[in-house]
Short mmCIF file of C-alpha atoms in Angstrom, two decimals:
data_model
loop_
_atom_site.label_atom_id
_atom_site.label_comp_id
_atom_site.label_asym_id
_atom_site.label_seq_id
_atom_site.Cartn_x
_atom_site.Cartn_y
_atom_site.Cartn_z
CA MET A 1 13.57 28.13 -36.48
CA LYS A 2 14.89 29.70 -39.65
CA HIS A 3 18.53 30.82 -39.62
CA ILE A 4 18.91 34.59 -39.37
CA ASN A 5 21.69 36.11 -41.46
CA THR A 6 23.00 38.61 -38.94
CA PHE A 7 25.63 40.01 -41.28
CA ALA A 8 23.09 40.68 -44.02
CA LEU A 9 20.59 42.34 -41.70
CA ILE A 10 23.14 44.56 -39.97
CA THR A 11 24.76 45.49 -43.27
CA SER A 12 21.34 46.42 -44.64
CA ALA A 13 20.72 48.68 -41.67
CA ILE A 14 24.04 50.44 -42.13
CA LEU A 15 23.72 50.81 -45.89
CA LEU A 16 20.19 52.13 -45.63
CA GLY A 17 21.43 54.83 -43.24
CA ALA A 18 19.22 57.11 -41.21
CA CYS A 19 18.76 60.81 -40.75
CA THR A 20 19.41 61.99 -37.19
CA ASN A 21 18.36 65.61 -37.71
CA THR A 22 15.63 66.97 -35.49
CA THR A 23 13.41 67.74 -38.50
CA LEU A 24 12.65 64.74 -40.64
CA SER A 25 10.50 64.38 -43.71
CA LYS A 26 7.91 61.63 -43.84
CA ALA A 27 10.17 59.57 -46.10
CA GLN A 28 13.13 60.05 -43.76
CA MET A 29 11.05 59.04 -40.75
CA GLU A 30 9.88 55.90 -42.54
CA GLU A 31 13.47 55.08 -43.49
CA GLN A 32 14.64 55.59 -39.92
CA THR A 33 11.90 53.33 -38.59
CA LYS A 34 12.80 50.66 -41.14
CA ASN A 35 16.44 50.82 -40.05
CA LYS A 36 15.42 50.36 -36.43
CA GLU A 37 13.21 47.40 -37.33
CA VAL A 38 16.08 45.68 -39.15
CA LEU A 39 18.47 46.26 -36.25
CA GLY A 40 15.80 45.19 -33.77
CA LYS A 41 15.33 41.90 -35.59
CA VAL A 42 19.01 41.08 -35.23
CA LEU A 43 18.96 41.97 -31.54
CA PHE A 44 15.83 39.87 -31.02
CA PHE A 45 17.70 36.76 -32.16
CA ASP A 46 21.09 37.51 -30.55
CA LYS A 47 22.02 34.99 -27.83
CA ASN A 48 25.17 36.98 -27.01
CA LEU A 49 23.00 39.38 -25.03
CA SER A 50 22.62 36.79 -22.26
CA LYS A 51 25.27 35.99 -19.64
CA ASN A 52 26.22 32.55 -20.96
CA ARG A 53 25.37 33.41 -24.57
CA THR A 54 22.61 30.78 -24.74
CA GLN A 55 19.41 32.81 -24.78
CA SER A 56 17.85 35.53 -26.92
CA CYS A 57 14.47 37.24 -26.96
CA ALA A 58 13.42 34.62 -29.51
CA THR A 59 14.21 31.81 -27.08
CA CYS A 60 11.19 32.65 -24.94
CA HIS A 61 9.24 34.27 -27.79
CA ASN A 62 9.78 31.80 -30.60
CA PRO A 63 8.48 33.20 -33.93
CA GLU A 64 7.83 29.66 -35.13
CA ALA A 65 5.52 28.92 -32.19
CA GLY A 66 3.27 31.97 -31.80
CA PHE A 67 6.02 33.98 -30.09
CA VAL A 68 5.86 31.95 -26.86
CA ASP A 69 8.38 29.67 -25.18
CA ASP A 70 7.63 26.25 -26.63
CA ARG A 71 10.62 24.53 -25.02
CA ASP A 72 9.73 21.77 -22.59
CA ASN A 73 12.14 23.15 -19.96
CA GLY A 74 11.55 20.06 -17.85
CA ILE A 75 8.14 21.36 -16.81
CA LYS A 76 6.04 20.86 -19.97
CA ALA A 77 6.54 24.45 -21.15
CA MET A 78 4.69 25.86 -18.13
CA ALA A 79 7.39 28.50 -17.56
CA SER A 80 10.73 29.54 -19.01
CA LEU A 81 14.18 28.22 -18.21
CA GLY A 82 16.85 30.85 -17.61
CA ASP A 83 20.20 31.33 -19.33
CA ASP A 84 21.93 29.64 -16.39
CA GLY A 85 20.29 26.34 -17.31
CA HIS A 86 18.47 25.78 -14.02
CA SER A 87 16.45 28.86 -13.00
CA LEU A 88 12.72 28.50 -13.62
CA GLY A 89 10.17 31.28 -13.61
CA ASP A 90 6.73 31.03 -12.02
CA ARG A 91 4.76 32.42 -14.96
CA GLN A 92 4.55 31.73 -18.66
CA ALA A 93 6.24 34.15 -21.03
CA PRO A 94 3.30 35.99 -22.63
CA SER A 95 3.13 35.88 -26.41
CA ALA A 96 4.85 38.80 -28.10
CA ALA A 97 2.35 38.52 -30.97
CA TYR A 98 -0.07 41.44 -31.12
CA ALA A 99 1.55 42.88 -27.96
CA MET A 100 2.06 46.16 -29.81
CA PHE A 101 -1.62 46.99 -29.42
CA SER A 102 -1.63 46.99 -25.63
CA PRO A 103 -1.98 50.60 -24.46
CA GLU A 104 0.55 52.01 -22.05
CA PHE A 105 -0.24 51.06 -18.46
CA TYR A 106 -2.73 53.40 -16.81
CA TYR A 107 -5.62 53.57 -14.36
CA ASP A 108 -9.03 54.25 -15.90
CA LYS A 109 -10.86 56.39 -13.35
CA LYS A 110 -14.23 55.88 -15.04
CA LYS A 111 -13.99 52.08 -15.12
CA LYS A 112 -11.97 52.03 -11.90
CA LYS A 113 -9.65 49.50 -13.47
CA TYR A 114 -6.00 49.24 -14.45
CA ILE A 115 -5.47 48.75 -18.17
CA GLY A 116 -2.62 47.94 -20.52
CA GLY A 117 1.09 47.66 -20.03
CA GLN A 118 3.30 44.64 -20.67
CA PHE A 119 3.85 41.38 -18.76
CA TRP A 120 1.08 39.61 -16.86
CA ASP A 121 1.09 42.34 -14.20
CA GLY A 122 1.65 45.36 -16.45
CA ARG A 123 4.82 46.29 -14.61
CA GLU A 124 6.41 47.67 -17.77
CA THR A 125 4.62 50.47 -19.52
CA ASN A 126 5.33 49.65 -23.16
CA LEU A 127 7.25 47.38 -25.54
CA ALA A 128 10.52 49.26 -25.20
CA THR A 129 10.62 49.11 -21.42
CA GLN A 130 9.51 45.47 -21.58
CA ALA A 131 12.43 44.65 -23.88
CA GLY A 132 14.82 46.10 -21.31
CA GLY A 133 13.74 43.73 -18.54
CA PRO A 134 14.86 40.19 -19.50
CA PRO A 135 18.57 40.91 -20.26
CA THR A 136 19.32 41.88 -16.66
CA ASN A 137 16.81 39.58 -14.95
CA PRO A 138 18.90 37.04 -12.99
CA ILE A 139 16.55 34.14 -13.74
CA GLU A 140 16.16 35.04 -17.40
CA MET A 141 19.06 36.27 -19.54
CA GLY A 142 21.18 36.94 -16.48
CA MET A 143 23.38 39.88 -17.50
CA ALA A 144 24.88 41.60 -14.46
CA SER A 145 23.82 45.10 -15.46
CA LYS A 146 22.91 47.42 -18.29
CA GLU A 147 26.59 48.31 -18.50
CA THR A 148 27.66 44.73 -19.16
CA THR A 149 24.89 44.38 -21.74
CA VAL A 150 26.09 47.46 -23.60
CA GLU A 151 29.64 46.08 -23.48
CA ARG A 152 28.33 42.99 -25.25
CA LEU A 153 26.86 45.25 -27.93
CA LYS A 154 30.20 46.99 -28.36
CA GLU A 155 31.94 43.65 -28.93
CA ASN A 156 30.17 43.50 -32.28
CA SER A 157 31.53 45.97 -34.82
CA TYR A 158 28.35 45.73 -36.86
CA TYR A 159 26.26 46.83 -33.85
CA VAL A 160 28.60 49.74 -33.23
CA SER A 161 28.24 50.92 -36.83
CA ALA A 162 24.48 50.40 -36.94
CA PHE A 163 23.78 52.10 -33.61
CA LYS A 164 25.85 55.12 -34.60
CA SER A 165 24.26 55.29 -38.04
CA ILE A 166 20.72 55.12 -36.66
CA TYR A 167 20.95 56.82 -33.27
CA GLY A 168 23.92 59.16 -33.68
CA GLU A 169 27.70 59.05 -33.26
CA ASP A 170 27.48 59.73 -29.52
CA ILE A 171 25.11 56.85 -28.78
CA PHE A 172 27.68 54.88 -26.78
CA LEU A 173 28.84 57.82 -24.65
CA THR A 174 26.41 56.81 -21.90
CA THR A 175 25.09 53.39 -20.95
CA ALA A 176 21.57 54.71 -20.53
CA LYS A 177 21.39 56.05 -24.09
CA ALA A 178 22.81 52.90 -25.66
CA TYR A 179 20.58 50.58 -23.64
CA SER A 180 17.53 52.68 -24.48
CA ALA A 181 18.44 52.55 -28.17
CA MET A 182 18.67 48.76 -27.95
CA THR A 183 15.22 48.45 -26.40
CA ASP A 184 13.77 50.99 -28.82
CA SER A 185 14.95 49.04 -31.86
CA ILE A 186 13.67 45.73 -30.46
CA ALA A 187 10.30 47.39 -29.83
CA LYS A 188 10.23 48.70 -33.38
CA PHE A 189 10.77 45.15 -34.68
CA GLU A 190 7.96 43.89 -32.43
CA MET A 191 5.69 46.48 -34.01
CA THR A 192 6.08 45.05 -37.51
CA LYS A 193 3.47 43.03 -39.37
CA GLU A 194 5.48 39.90 -38.62
CA PHE A 195 4.02 40.01 -35.12
CA ALA A 196 0.47 40.91 -36.15
CA PRO A 197 -0.52 39.78 -39.65
CA PHE A 198 -4.29 39.57 -38.98
CA ASP A 199 -4.54 36.78 -41.57
CA SER A 200 -6.29 34.01 -39.62
CA LYS A 201 -9.29 32.12 -40.98
CA TYR A 202 -11.46 34.45 -38.88
CA ASP A 203 -9.92 37.49 -40.57
CA ARG A 204 -10.42 35.84 -43.93
CA PHE A 205 -14.03 35.11 -43.00
CA LEU A 206 -14.61 38.80 -42.31
CA LYS A 207 -13.27 39.56 -45.78
CA GLY A 208 -15.49 36.93 -47.41
CA GLU A 209 -12.56 34.62 -48.12
CA TYR A 210 -13.47 31.73 -45.80
CA ASP A 211 -16.73 29.93 -45.00
CA LEU A 212 -17.27 28.90 -41.41
CA THR A 213 -18.24 25.34 -40.56
CA PRO A 214 -21.48 24.91 -38.58
CA LEU A 215 -19.50 24.27 -35.39
CA GLU A 216 -17.27 27.32 -35.94
CA ASP A 217 -20.31 29.48 -36.68
CA LEU A 218 -22.03 28.33 -33.48
CA GLY A 219 -18.86 29.11 -31.53
CA ARG A 220 -18.68 32.58 -33.08
CA THR A 221 -22.30 33.28 -32.15
CA LEU A 222 -21.78 32.11 -28.59
CA PHE A 223 -18.48 33.94 -28.20
CA PHE A 224 -19.94 37.34 -29.00
CA SER A 225 -23.19 36.77 -27.10
CA ASN A 226 -23.14 38.07 -23.54
CA ASN A 227 -26.49 36.34 -23.06
CA ASN A 228 -24.80 32.95 -23.32
CA ASN A 229 -21.31 33.29 -21.85
CA SER A 230 -18.86 35.90 -20.67
CA CYS A 231 -16.15 35.61 -23.36
CA ALA A 232 -16.92 38.96 -24.95
CA THR A 233 -16.89 40.75 -21.59
CA CYS A 234 -13.10 40.64 -21.47
CA HIS A 235 -11.96 39.31 -24.84
CA VAL A 236 -13.61 41.80 -27.20
CA LEU A 237 -12.45 45.39 -27.59
CA LYS A 238 -13.90 46.70 -30.85
CA GLY A 239 -17.16 44.79 -31.09
CA GLU A 240 -18.59 41.80 -32.92
CA ASP A 241 -16.88 40.87 -36.19
CA LYS A 242 -14.66 43.93 -36.44
CA LEU A 243 -11.43 43.90 -38.46
CA GLY A 244 -8.34 44.34 -36.31
CA GLU A 245 -9.86 42.84 -33.17
CA THR A 246 -7.15 41.67 -30.76
CA PHE A 247 -9.54 39.71 -28.52
CA THR A 248 -8.61 41.37 -25.24
CA ASN A 249 -9.77 44.54 -23.51
CA TYR A 250 -6.38 44.76 -21.72
CA GLU A 251 -8.04 44.87 -18.30
CA TYR A 252 -6.94 42.89 -15.24
CA HIS A 253 -9.05 40.17 -13.66
CA ASN A 254 -8.80 37.32 -11.20
CA ILE A 255 -10.60 34.30 -12.65
CA GLY A 256 -9.66 31.99 -9.80
CA THR A 257 -6.72 30.24 -11.41
CA PRO A 258 -5.33 27.59 -9.05
CA ILE A 259 -1.70 27.17 -8.06
CA ASN A 260 0.33 25.11 -10.49
CA HIS A 261 1.68 22.64 -7.96
CA GLU A 262 3.64 20.71 -10.59
CA LEU A 263 5.54 23.86 -11.53
CA ARG A 264 6.03 24.98 -7.93
CA ALA A 265 7.52 21.58 -7.09
CA LYS A 266 10.27 22.31 -9.62
CA ASN A 267 10.90 26.03 -9.15
CA GLY A 268 10.62 26.05 -5.35
CA VAL A 269 8.34 29.10 -5.18
CA LYS A 270 6.30 29.17 -1.97
CA GLU A 271 4.71 32.61 -1.78
CA ILE A 272 1.36 33.58 -3.25
CA ASP A 273 1.58 35.27 -6.65
CA GLY A 274 0.11 38.72 -6.12
CA GLY A 275 -0.56 39.28 -9.81
CA LEU A 276 -1.25 42.97 -10.48
CA LEU A 277 -0.32 43.77 -6.90
CA ASN A 278 3.27 42.84 -7.83
CA ASN A 279 3.34 45.87 -10.11
CA PRO A 280 5.37 48.59 -8.30
CA ALA A 281 2.81 51.18 -9.40
CA VAL A 282 -0.04 49.36 -7.65
CA ASN A 283 -0.59 49.19 -3.90
CA ASP A 284 -4.32 48.41 -3.77
CA GLU A 285 -4.92 45.03 -2.10
CA ASN A 286 -8.07 44.66 -4.19
CA GLN A 287 -5.82 44.06 -7.21
CA LYS A 288 -4.22 40.97 -5.70
CA GLY A 289 -4.38 37.93 -7.94
CA LYS A 290 -5.47 39.83 -11.03
CA TYR A 291 -3.69 39.35 -14.37
CA LYS A 292 -3.90 41.09 -17.71
CA VAL A 293 -6.47 39.58 -20.06
CA PRO A 294 -4.36 37.93 -22.79
CA THR A 295 -5.08 38.09 -26.49
CA LEU A 296 -6.82 35.03 -27.89
CA ARG A 297 -4.90 35.39 -31.13
CA ASN A 298 -3.02 32.09 -31.68
CA VAL A 299 -4.40 30.74 -28.39
CA ALA A 300 -4.99 27.30 -29.87
CA VAL A 301 -1.28 26.81 -30.62
CA THR A 302 0.25 28.39 -27.52
CA ALA A 303 -0.55 25.88 -24.76
CA PRO A 304 -0.30 25.43 -21.82
CA TYR A 305 -2.76 27.98 -20.46
CA MET A 306 -3.27 30.61 -17.76
CA HIS A 307 -0.47 32.80 -16.42
CA ASN A 308 1.16 29.78 -14.78
CA GLY A 309 0.53 27.14 -17.44
CA VAL A 310 -1.68 25.10 -15.10
CA PHE A 311 -4.00 23.79 -17.85
CA LYS A 312 -2.78 21.77 -20.82
CA GLU A 313 -5.81 21.90 -23.11
CA LEU A 314 -7.88 24.79 -24.46
CA LYS A 315 -11.06 22.81 -23.87
CA THR A 316 -10.13 22.56 -20.19
CA VAL A 317 -9.95 26.34 -20.02
CA VAL A 318 -13.46 26.68 -21.43
CA GLU A 319 -14.78 24.10 -18.96
CA PHE A 320 -12.97 25.91 -16.14
CA TYR A 321 -14.87 29.09 -16.96
CA ASP A 322 -18.11 27.14 -17.29
CA LYS A 323 -17.75 25.64 -13.80
CA TYR A 324 -18.71 29.03 -12.32
CA ASN A 325 -22.18 28.69 -13.86
CA ASN A 326 -22.58 24.96 -14.39
CA LYS A 327 -22.89 22.81 -11.29
CA GLU A 328 -22.22 19.72 -13.41
CA ARG A 329 -18.65 20.86 -14.14
CA THR A 330 -17.22 19.51 -10.91
CA LEU A 331 -14.12 17.77 -12.27
CA ASN A 332 -10.96 18.95 -13.99
CA PRO A 333 -10.90 16.73 -17.11
CA GLU A 334 -7.10 16.66 -17.05
CA THR A 335 -6.87 15.20 -13.55
CA ASN A 336 -10.36 13.69 -13.18
CA LYS A 337 -10.36 15.31 -9.75
CA ALA A 338 -12.23 18.27 -8.30
CA TRP A 339 -11.02 21.66 -9.49
CA ASP A 340 -8.26 23.00 -7.24
CA GLU A 341 -8.94 26.03 -5.09
CA PRO A 342 -8.02 29.49 -6.46
CA GLU A 343 -4.60 30.80 -5.49
CA VAL A 344 -6.28 34.09 -4.52
CA LYS A 345 -9.96 33.81 -3.56
CA GLU A 346 -10.83 37.29 -2.36
CA THR A 347 -10.77 39.23 -5.63
CA ILE A 348 -12.34 36.86 -8.18
CA SER A 349 -14.25 38.75 -10.89
CA LEU A 350 -17.52 36.97 -10.24
CA ASP A 351 -19.66 39.55 -12.02
CA GLU A 352 -17.67 39.23 -15.23
CA LEU A 353 -17.78 35.43 -15.00
CA LYS A 354 -21.57 35.22 -14.82
CA ALA A 355 -23.06 33.37 -17.81
CA LYS A 356 -25.38 30.58 -18.85
CA LYS A 357 -24.09 27.07 -18.45
CA GLN A 358 -22.66 25.47 -21.58
CA ASN A 359 -23.28 21.94 -22.83
CA ASP A 360 -20.52 19.86 -24.39
CA ARG A 361 -21.35 20.88 -27.96
CA LYS A 362 -21.19 24.55 -27.02
CA VAL A 363 -17.85 24.02 -25.33
CA ASP A 364 -16.55 22.30 -28.47
CA SER A 365 -17.87 25.10 -30.65
CA LEU A 366 -16.10 27.76 -28.59
CA VAL A 367 -12.85 25.83 -28.96
CA ALA A 368 -13.48 25.56 -32.70
CA PHE A 369 -14.00 29.32 -32.91
CA MET A 370 -10.80 30.08 -31.03
CA LYS A 371 -8.88 27.83 -33.41
CA LEU A 372 -10.03 30.20 -36.14
CA LEU A 373 -7.92 32.93 -34.53
CA THR A 374 -4.67 31.20 -35.52
CA ASP A 375 -2.37 33.16 -37.84
CA LYS A 376 -1.97 31.55 -41.23
CA ARG A 377 1.70 30.74 -40.62
CA TYR A 378 0.75 28.60 -37.61
CA GLU A 379 -2.23 26.74 -39.04
CA HIS A 380 -0.07 23.65 -39.56
CA LEU A 381 0.36 23.50 -35.77
CA LEU A 382 -3.37 22.85 -35.41
CA GLU A 383 -3.14 19.48 -37.12
CA ASP A 384 -2.56 17.58 -33.89
CA LYS A 385 -4.75 19.81 -31.69
#
């Protein structure tokens, strides 16, 4: 990971200044947003905002690895290790890349589905509220409270100056205001182009700057064809070959993911993961075991897969989907044993999973297409994939 010059970034934020008047010109608003982005970048990399000063946002959302936690953590990167050095989560940290495009969590009455939000279960409405969760989570960054987190901010004279310059002189008068300012600035950083460059080979193809190989072209055709498989049902929002596609419709589905027994043996979790039902805003038992459809951007370089990291290879994921329609897909290629039973059976999205069976070449072509969705800065990570 590249070294971040905290002094330079904070100083830039202070020198740039920001207008705190209630009426701002377009130029002033742009300047204020830029100041928040700069401050947010420093906060994103600051390990002092965890109890033992060992973990930052970037620890579990590494910018050099598709904004996921690429540490081994003793469990092959299936879940994140906490600041205390021994606590293990039960889910993968979702990629922060392209997360800005997820709509705020809501229930679509027409579709009769929950949509958007942050985390696998949408329990936080937007990026700012998401950024406020990990610092005080006891198995993540481990700070005792918002108050202690703000005290850490106040230890740093540069933070004090920057927060006052950007958010007003009275920003530290209440914990709530200061903590909210912290999460707001982190969210503003996560909304920059650094998190969503849209410069993959697929994006370049759409602009006429890259020629697909025959295998990639077959994969593209299959991916967008609902007559062949169900990829586009959940992983297309705008339509076939549209610029700015994030490759998720932000809905929630249960695809029958099995328990990750290897992970559970290490973290000691026994209870069933309720998925969307764990969201405090949801009390419908029919949502049990459903998780937000993740973006496929950078999917080829952000293994392992599923919400619990149960599959190591992208090809395995494609074959897992195919098993619902292909009676020949009886074995998990990673274990050479029968596919494990779903953690939650009752709510599997069987209608959305309906498709034609895929042969091996079609499976390979779909993997080849998804590799095309890798941001340019991560293409070197594909070399050993």
